[in-house]
Amino acid sequence: MLKFDRDLFLKIVGKESLEKRGEIERAVDEVSANGFKNIFLIGSGGTVAMMYPFEYILKSNSSLEVHAVIAAELMVMNHRHLSKDSVCIFASVTGTTQETVAAAQYCKDKGATTIGFVAKPDTPLAQTVDHCILAPDEKHSFDTFFVYLQLLTFRFIHNHDEFPQYAQFAEQIANLPEGIVQAMEAFDSQAEQFAIKHKDTDYHMLVGAGNLWGNTYSYAMCILEEMQWIKSKSIHAAEFFHGTLELVEEDTSVILFKGEDETRTLVDRVERFAETITKELFILDTKDYELEGISEEFRKHLAINLNWALTGRISVYLERERNHPLELRRYYRKMAY
């Protein structure tokens, strides 16, 4: 597969990231033992999008109070739920994202407990938070962070006496990387054909819901817009019929992210509509992939990790077909703003 090292992925995501399980559990157990009132999931751009799936999981599987908040907005909105009794979770690959680092310090100044996922040690975010969980490498850092967030989220729910299956769940996560690799291999030619067909498409609609809404938002903004300079719009499936449907035409590219949680029916509804209008409907459905060793009851949660990895295959082929490196920027971190 283009720009993919199977052995490296399994080493980083399948082995080294899972070695952090004990560290994550100890951090969560300490916070739980000390007591807390609520959880804040905080990030900027792709990392706040990464938090949205776990806000959904917490809201739909636990009575714990949770807030997913954009870092820069948090610091100006006078959030009345943020206090010394809050636990605040952050992520930054470089550990230098300006707004995220500032928000971490802001939360610490409020007396909150802070936990950060970082891929580079000795960086501002790593040095600011109370508990820093390092990724093994910058490469595959988002895949690693998703594993960390699964363990962290469900450990909190378990400690709240709402997820007795935690041990089984955490053990099965060890099977996930191999299943993801097999799914990527199966999807690869489809990803390549999409990129070839759409290398000159100048606008995409992306639709998702539930725990895949964050991935939908992230792929539109952080990949298509930031990394490929392609105009896109992320639309929640539940809101699609309250405006966006009027823009669908015969040649409109509509990309559906289908997961396996309770909101799947919302995406099904968009699919039924879109297939009657556009000839450019593309569906990425996690149900199409086996994920050997993952129980049916856990698949819906781990669809987040799988969907993220599969979209990455589209990205590398868009990069090739458009001759547009994913690292290329005009403005981001290139100028003052």
CSV table of C-alpha atoms in Angstrom, one decimal:
chain,number,residue,atom,x,y,z
A,1,MET,CA,0.0,0.0,0.0
A,2,LEU,CA,1.1,3.5,-0.8
A,3,LYS,CA,3.0,5.2,2.1
A,4,PHE,CA,2.1,2.5,4.6
A,5,ASP,CA,4.4,0.3,6.7
A,6,ARG,CA,2.3,-2.5,8.1
A,7,ASP,CA,5.0,-3.6,10.6
A,8,LEU,CA,5.5,-0.1,11.8
A,9,PHE,CA,1.8,0.5,12.3
A,10,LEU,CA,1.5,-2.7,14.3
A,11,LYS,CA,4.6,-1.9,16.3
A,12,ILE,CA,3.4,1.7,17.3
A,13,VAL,CA,-0.3,1.2,17.5
A,14,GLY,CA,-0.5,-2.5,18.2
A,15,LYS,CA,2.3,-2.8,20.7
A,16,GLU,CA,3.9,0.3,22.1
A,17,SER,CA,0.7,2.3,22.5
A,18,LEU,CA,-1.0,-0.5,24.4
A,19,GLU,CA,1.9,-0.6,26.8
A,20,LYS,CA,0.5,2.7,28.1
A,21,ARG,CA,-2.7,1.0,29.3
A,22,GLY,CA,-1.4,0.7,32.9
A,23,GLU,CA,-0.3,4.3,33.0
A,24,ILE,CA,-3.7,5.5,31.7
A,25,GLU,CA,-5.6,3.4,34.2
A,26,ARG,CA,-3.5,4.6,37.1
A,27,ALA,CA,-4.1,8.2,36.2
A,28,VAL,CA,-7.8,7.7,35.8
A,29,ASP,CA,-8.0,5.7,39.1
A,30,GLU,CA,-6.2,8.4,40.9
A,31,VAL,CA,-8.6,11.1,39.6
A,32,SER,CA,-11.6,8.9,40.4
A,33,ALA,CA,-10.4,8.1,43.9
A,34,ASN,CA,-9.9,11.9,44.6
A,35,GLY,CA,-13.3,12.6,43.3
A,36,PHE,CA,-14.4,15.0,40.5
A,37,LYS,CA,-17.5,16.8,39.3
A,38,ASN,CA,-17.2,16.7,35.6
A,39,ILE,CA,-14.9,16.0,32.6
A,40,PHE,CA,-13.8,18.5,30.0
A,41,LEU,CA,-12.5,17.3,26.6
A,42,ILE,CA,-10.5,20.1,25.2
A,43,GLY,CA,-8.6,20.6,21.9
A,44,SER,CA,-8.1,22.8,18.8
A,45,GLY,CA,-9.0,21.8,15.3
A,46,GLY,CA,-8.3,18.1,14.8
A,47,THR,CA,-7.8,17.4,18.4
A,48,VAL,CA,-11.2,18.9,19.5
A,49,ALA,CA,-12.8,16.9,16.7
A,50,MET,CA,-11.0,13.9,18.2
A,51,MET,CA,-12.8,14.6,21.5
A,52,TYR,CA,-16.3,14.7,20.1
A,53,PRO,CA,-16.7,10.9,19.7
A,54,PHE,CA,-15.8,10.5,23.4
A,55,GLU,CA,-18.2,13.2,24.5
A,56,TYR,CA,-20.9,11.2,22.6
A,57,ILE,CA,-19.8,7.9,24.2
A,58,LEU,CA,-19.9,9.5,27.7
A,59,LYS,CA,-23.3,11.1,27.2
A,60,SER,CA,-24.8,7.9,25.8
A,61,ASN,CA,-23.1,5.4,28.2
A,62,SER,CA,-22.7,7.2,31.4
A,63,SER,CA,-24.3,9.7,33.8
A,64,LEU,CA,-20.9,11.5,34.2
A,65,GLU,CA,-21.1,15.2,33.3
A,66,VAL,CA,-19.0,15.9,30.2
A,67,HIS,CA,-18.2,18.9,28.0
A,68,ALA,CA,-16.3,18.9,24.8
A,69,VAL,CA,-14.9,22.5,24.3
A,70,ILE,CA,-12.8,24.3,21.8
A,71,ALA,CA,-9.7,25.5,23.7
A,72,ALA,CA,-9.7,29.1,22.5
A,73,GLU,CA,-13.4,29.5,23.3
A,74,LEU,CA,-13.1,28.0,26.7
A,75,MET,CA,-10.8,30.8,27.8
A,76,VAL,CA,-13.2,33.6,26.9
A,77,MET,CA,-16.6,32.1,27.6
A,78,ASN,CA,-16.5,32.0,31.4
A,79,HIS,CA,-17.6,28.4,31.5
A,80,ARG,CA,-19.6,28.1,34.8
A,81,HIS,CA,-19.0,24.3,35.0
A,82,LEU,CA,-15.2,24.5,35.0
A,83,SER,CA,-13.8,24.4,38.5
A,84,LYS,CA,-11.2,22.9,40.8
A,85,ASP,CA,-13.4,19.8,40.7
A,86,SER,CA,-13.1,19.3,36.9
A,87,VAL,CA,-10.8,16.9,35.2
A,88,CYS,CA,-9.6,18.3,31.8
A,89,ILE,CA,-8.3,16.2,29.0
A,90,PHE,CA,-6.1,17.6,26.2
A,91,ALA,CA,-4.3,16.3,23.1
A,92,SER,CA,-1.6,17.8,20.9
A,93,VAL,CA,0.8,15.9,18.6
A,94,THR,CA,3.5,18.5,18.9
A,95,GLY,CA,2.7,19.6,22.4
A,96,THR,CA,3.0,23.2,21.1
A,97,THR,CA,-0.5,24.0,19.9
A,98,GLN,CA,-0.8,27.6,21.2
A,99,GLU,CA,-4.5,27.6,22.1
A,100,THR,CA,-4.4,24.1,23.7
A,101,VAL,CA,-1.3,24.9,25.8
A,102,ALA,CA,-2.9,28.1,27.0
A,103,ALA,CA,-6.2,26.3,27.8
A,104,ALA,CA,-4.3,23.7,29.8
A,105,GLN,CA,-2.6,26.4,31.9
A,106,TYR,CA,-6.0,28.2,32.3
A,107,CYS,CA,-7.6,25.0,33.6
A,108,LYS,CA,-4.7,24.4,36.0
A,109,ASP,CA,-5.0,28.0,37.3
A,110,LYS,CA,-8.7,27.1,38.1
A,111,GLY,CA,-7.4,24.2,40.2
A,112,ALA,CA,-8.6,21.5,37.8
A,113,THR,CA,-6.8,18.2,37.3
A,114,THR,CA,-5.2,18.0,33.8
A,115,ILE,CA,-4.3,15.0,31.6
A,116,GLY,CA,-2.6,15.4,28.3
A,117,PHE,CA,-1.8,13.2,25.3
A,118,VAL,CA,1.4,14.3,23.5
A,119,ALA,CA,3.7,12.8,20.9
A,120,LYS,CA,6.7,14.9,21.8
A,121,PRO,CA,8.3,15.0,25.3
A,122,ASP,CA,9.6,18.1,27.0
A,123,THR,CA,7.1,20.3,25.1
A,124,PRO,CA,4.9,23.0,26.6
A,125,LEU,CA,1.7,20.9,26.9
A,126,ALA,CA,3.7,17.9,28.3
A,127,GLN,CA,5.2,20.2,30.9
A,128,THR,CA,1.9,21.9,31.8
A,129,VAL,CA,-0.4,19.0,32.5
A,130,ASP,CA,-0.5,16.9,35.8
A,131,HIS,CA,-0.5,13.6,33.9
A,132,CYS,CA,1.2,13.4,30.5
A,133,ILE,CA,0.7,10.3,28.5
A,134,LEU,CA,3.3,10.2,25.7
A,135,ALA,CA,2.6,8.5,22.3
A,136,PRO,CA,5.5,6.3,21.1
A,137,ASP,CA,6.1,8.3,18.0
A,138,GLU,CA,4.6,11.3,16.0
A,139,LYS,CA,3.8,8.9,13.2
A,140,HIS,CA,0.4,7.3,13.7
A,141,SER,CA,-0.1,9.7,16.7
A,142,PHE,CA,-3.9,10.1,16.1
A,143,ASP,CA,-4.4,6.4,15.8
A,144,THR,CA,-2.5,6.1,19.1
A,145,PHE,CA,-4.5,8.9,20.8
A,146,PHE,CA,-7.7,7.2,19.8
A,147,VAL,CA,-6.6,4.1,21.6
A,148,TYR,CA,-5.7,6.2,24.6
A,149,LEU,CA,-9.0,7.9,24.6
A,150,GLN,CA,-10.9,4.6,24.4
A,151,LEU,CA,-9.1,3.3,27.5
A,152,LEU,CA,-9.4,6.6,29.4
A,153,THR,CA,-13.1,7.1,28.6
A,154,PHE,CA,-14.2,3.6,29.5
A,155,ARG,CA,-12.0,3.5,32.6
A,156,PHE,CA,-13.8,6.6,33.9
A,157,ILE,CA,-17.2,4.9,33.1
A,158,HIS,CA,-16.0,1.7,34.7
A,159,ASN,CA,-15.0,3.5,37.9
A,160,HIS,CA,-18.4,5.1,37.9
A,161,ASP,CA,-19.9,1.6,38.1
A,162,GLU,CA,-21.4,1.8,34.6
A,163,PHE,CA,-19.1,-0.4,32.5
A,164,PRO,CA,-18.3,-3.7,34.2
A,165,GLN,CA,-17.0,-5.1,30.9
A,166,TYR,CA,-13.9,-2.8,31.0
A,167,ALA,CA,-11.3,-5.6,31.4
A,168,GLN,CA,-12.7,-7.5,28.5
A,169,PHE,CA,-13.0,-4.3,26.4
A,170,ALA,CA,-9.4,-3.3,27.2
A,171,GLU,CA,-8.1,-6.8,26.3
A,172,GLN,CA,-9.9,-6.8,23.0
A,173,ILE,CA,-8.4,-3.5,22.0
A,174,ALA,CA,-5.2,-5.4,21.6
A,175,ASN,CA,-6.8,-7.2,18.6
A,176,LEU,CA,-7.9,-3.9,17.0
A,177,PRO,CA,-4.7,-2.8,15.2
A,178,GLU,CA,-4.4,-6.1,13.3
A,179,GLY,CA,-8.1,-5.8,12.3
A,180,ILE,CA,-7.6,-2.2,11.2
A,181,VAL,CA,-4.6,-3.2,9.0
A,182,GLN,CA,-6.7,-5.9,7.4
A,183,ALA,CA,-9.5,-3.4,6.8
A,184,MET,CA,-7.1,-0.9,5.3
A,185,GLU,CA,-5.7,-3.5,2.9
A,186,ALA,CA,-9.2,-4.4,1.9
A,187,PHE,CA,-10.3,-0.8,1.4
A,188,ASP,CA,-7.1,0.4,-0.3
A,189,SER,CA,-8.1,0.0,-3.9
A,190,GLN,CA,-11.4,1.7,-3.3
A,191,ALA,CA,-9.6,4.6,-1.7
A,192,GLU,CA,-7.3,4.9,-4.7
A,193,GLN,CA,-10.2,4.8,-7.2
A,194,PHE,CA,-12.0,7.5,-5.2
A,195,ALA,CA,-8.9,9.8,-5.3
A,196,ILE,CA,-8.4,9.2,-9.1
A,197,LYS,CA,-12.0,9.9,-9.8
A,198,HIS,CA,-12.2,13.0,-7.6
A,199,LYS,CA,-8.7,14.6,-8.0
A,200,ASP,CA,-10.3,17.6,-9.6
A,201,THR,CA,-13.6,17.7,-7.6
A,202,ASP,CA,-13.7,21.1,-6.0
A,203,TYR,CA,-16.4,20.5,-3.3
A,204,HIS,CA,-17.4,17.6,-1.1
A,205,MET,CA,-20.3,17.2,1.4
A,206,LEU,CA,-19.4,14.9,4.3
A,207,VAL,CA,-22.1,13.5,6.4
A,208,GLY,CA,-21.9,11.6,9.7
A,209,ALA,CA,-23.5,11.3,13.1
A,210,GLY,CA,-23.0,9.9,16.6
A,211,ASN,CA,-19.5,8.9,17.5
A,212,LEU,CA,-18.4,9.4,13.9
A,213,TRP,CA,-19.4,13.1,13.8
A,214,GLY,CA,-16.0,14.2,15.1
A,215,ASN,CA,-14.3,12.3,12.3
A,216,THR,CA,-16.6,13.8,9.8
A,217,TYR,CA,-15.9,17.3,10.9
A,218,SER,CA,-12.2,16.6,11.1
A,219,TYR,CA,-11.9,15.0,7.7
A,220,ALA,CA,-13.7,17.9,6.0
A,221,MET,CA,-11.8,20.7,7.8
A,222,CYS,CA,-8.4,19.3,8.7
A,223,ILE,CA,-7.8,17.0,5.7
A,224,LEU,CA,-9.7,18.3,2.7
A,225,GLU,CA,-9.5,22.0,3.6
A,226,GLU,CA,-6.3,22.4,5.4
A,227,MET,CA,-4.2,19.6,3.8
A,228,GLN,CA,-5.7,19.6,0.3
A,229,TRP,CA,-7.2,23.1,-0.1
A,230,ILE,CA,-10.5,21.6,-1.3
A,231,LYS,CA,-13.8,23.2,-0.3
A,232,SER,CA,-15.9,21.0,1.9
A,233,LYS,CA,-18.8,21.0,4.3
A,234,SER,CA,-19.3,18.7,7.2
A,235,ILE,CA,-23.0,18.1,7.9
A,236,HIS,CA,-24.5,16.2,10.8
A,237,ALA,CA,-26.9,13.5,9.5
A,238,ALA,CA,-29.6,14.7,11.8
A,239,GLU,CA,-29.4,18.2,10.4
A,240,PHE,CA,-28.9,17.3,6.7
A,241,PHE,CA,-32.6,17.7,6.0
A,242,HIS,CA,-32.8,21.2,7.5
A,243,GLY,CA,-31.0,23.1,4.7
A,244,THR,CA,-28.1,21.2,3.1
A,245,LEU,CA,-30.3,18.8,1.1
A,246,GLU,CA,-31.2,21.7,-1.2
A,247,LEU,CA,-27.6,21.9,-2.5
A,248,VAL,CA,-27.4,18.3,-3.7
A,249,GLU,CA,-27.3,18.0,-7.5
A,250,GLU,CA,-26.6,15.2,-9.9
A,251,ASP,CA,-22.8,15.7,-9.8
A,252,THR,CA,-22.5,16.7,-6.1
A,253,SER,CA,-19.9,14.6,-4.2
A,254,VAL,CA,-21.6,13.3,-1.0
A,255,ILE,CA,-19.5,11.2,1.3
A,256,LEU,CA,-21.2,9.3,4.1
A,257,PHE,CA,-19.4,8.0,7.2
A,258,LYS,CA,-21.5,5.1,8.5
A,259,GLY,CA,-20.8,3.7,11.9
A,260,GLU,CA,-22.5,1.2,14.2
A,261,ASP,CA,-23.9,3.1,17.1
A,262,GLU,CA,-27.5,4.2,17.7
A,263,THR,CA,-27.3,7.0,15.1
A,264,ARG,CA,-26.7,4.8,12.1
A,265,THR,CA,-30.4,5.1,11.1
A,266,LEU,CA,-29.8,8.9,10.7
A,267,VAL,CA,-27.1,8.3,8.1
A,268,ASP,CA,-29.3,5.6,6.4
A,269,ARG,CA,-31.9,8.3,5.9
A,270,VAL,CA,-29.4,10.6,4.2
A,271,GLU,CA,-28.3,7.7,2.0
A,272,ARG,CA,-31.8,6.9,0.8
A,273,PHE,CA,-32.2,10.6,-0.2
A,274,ALA,CA,-28.8,11.1,-1.8
A,275,GLU,CA,-28.9,8.0,-3.9
A,276,THR,CA,-32.0,9.3,-5.7
A,277,ILE,CA,-30.3,12.6,-6.6
A,278,THR,CA,-26.5,12.4,-7.0
A,279,LYS,CA,-24.4,10.0,-9.0
A,280,GLU,CA,-21.4,10.8,-6.8
A,281,LEU,CA,-22.4,9.1,-3.5
A,282,PHE,CA,-19.5,7.5,-1.6
A,283,ILE,CA,-20.2,5.4,1.5
A,284,LEU,CA,-17.5,4.4,4.0
A,285,ASP,CA,-19.2,1.9,6.3
A,286,THR,CA,-17.3,0.3,9.2
A,287,LYS,CA,-19.7,-2.6,9.1
A,288,ASP,CA,-18.1,-3.8,6.0
A,289,TYR,CA,-15.0,-4.9,7.9
A,290,GLU,CA,-14.7,-7.9,10.1
A,291,LEU,CA,-12.4,-6.8,13.1
A,292,GLU,CA,-11.6,-10.3,14.2
A,293,GLY,CA,-11.4,-10.6,18.0
A,294,ILE,CA,-13.7,-7.6,18.7
A,295,SER,CA,-17.1,-8.5,20.3
A,296,GLU,CA,-20.3,-7.2,18.7
A,297,GLU,CA,-21.1,-5.1,21.7
A,298,PHE,CA,-17.7,-3.2,21.4
A,299,ARG,CA,-17.7,-2.7,17.6
A,300,LYS,CA,-19.8,0.4,17.7
A,301,HIS,CA,-17.2,2.2,20.0
A,302,LEU,CA,-14.2,1.1,18.0
A,303,ALA,CA,-15.7,2.2,14.7
A,304,ILE,CA,-14.1,5.5,15.6
A,305,ASN,CA,-10.6,4.1,15.3
A,306,LEU,CA,-11.4,2.1,12.2
A,307,ASN,CA,-13.0,5.0,10.3
A,308,TRP,CA,-10.1,7.2,11.1
A,309,ALA,CA,-7.6,4.7,9.7
A,310,LEU,CA,-9.6,4.1,6.5
A,311,THR,CA,-10.0,7.8,5.7
A,312,GLY,CA,-6.2,8.0,5.9
A,313,ARG,CA,-6.0,5.8,2.8
A,314,ILE,CA,-8.0,8.2,0.8
A,315,SER,CA,-5.7,11.0,2.0
A,316,VAL,CA,-2.5,9.5,0.7
A,317,TYR,CA,-4.0,8.9,-2.8
A,318,LEU,CA,-5.5,12.4,-3.0
A,319,GLU,CA,-2.0,13.6,-2.2
A,320,ARG,CA,-0.5,11.6,-5.0
A,321,GLU,CA,-3.2,12.3,-7.6
A,322,ARG,CA,-3.4,16.0,-6.9
A,323,ASN,CA,0.4,16.4,-6.5
A,324,HIS,CA,-0.3,18.2,-3.3
A,325,PRO,CA,1.7,17.1,-0.2
A,326,LEU,CA,-0.4,16.7,2.9
A,327,GLU,CA,2.2,18.8,4.8
A,328,LEU,CA,1.9,21.8,2.5
A,329,ARG,CA,0.4,25.0,4.0
A,330,ARG,CA,0.0,28.6,2.9
A,331,TYR,CA,-1.0,30.2,6.2
A,332,TYR,CA,-1.1,27.7,9.1
A,333,ARG,CA,2.0,28.3,11.3
A,334,LYS,CA,3.4,30.3,8.3
A,335,MET,CA,2.4,33.8,9.4
A,336,ALA,CA,1.0,35.7,12.3
A,337,TYR,CA,-2.7,35.7,12.7
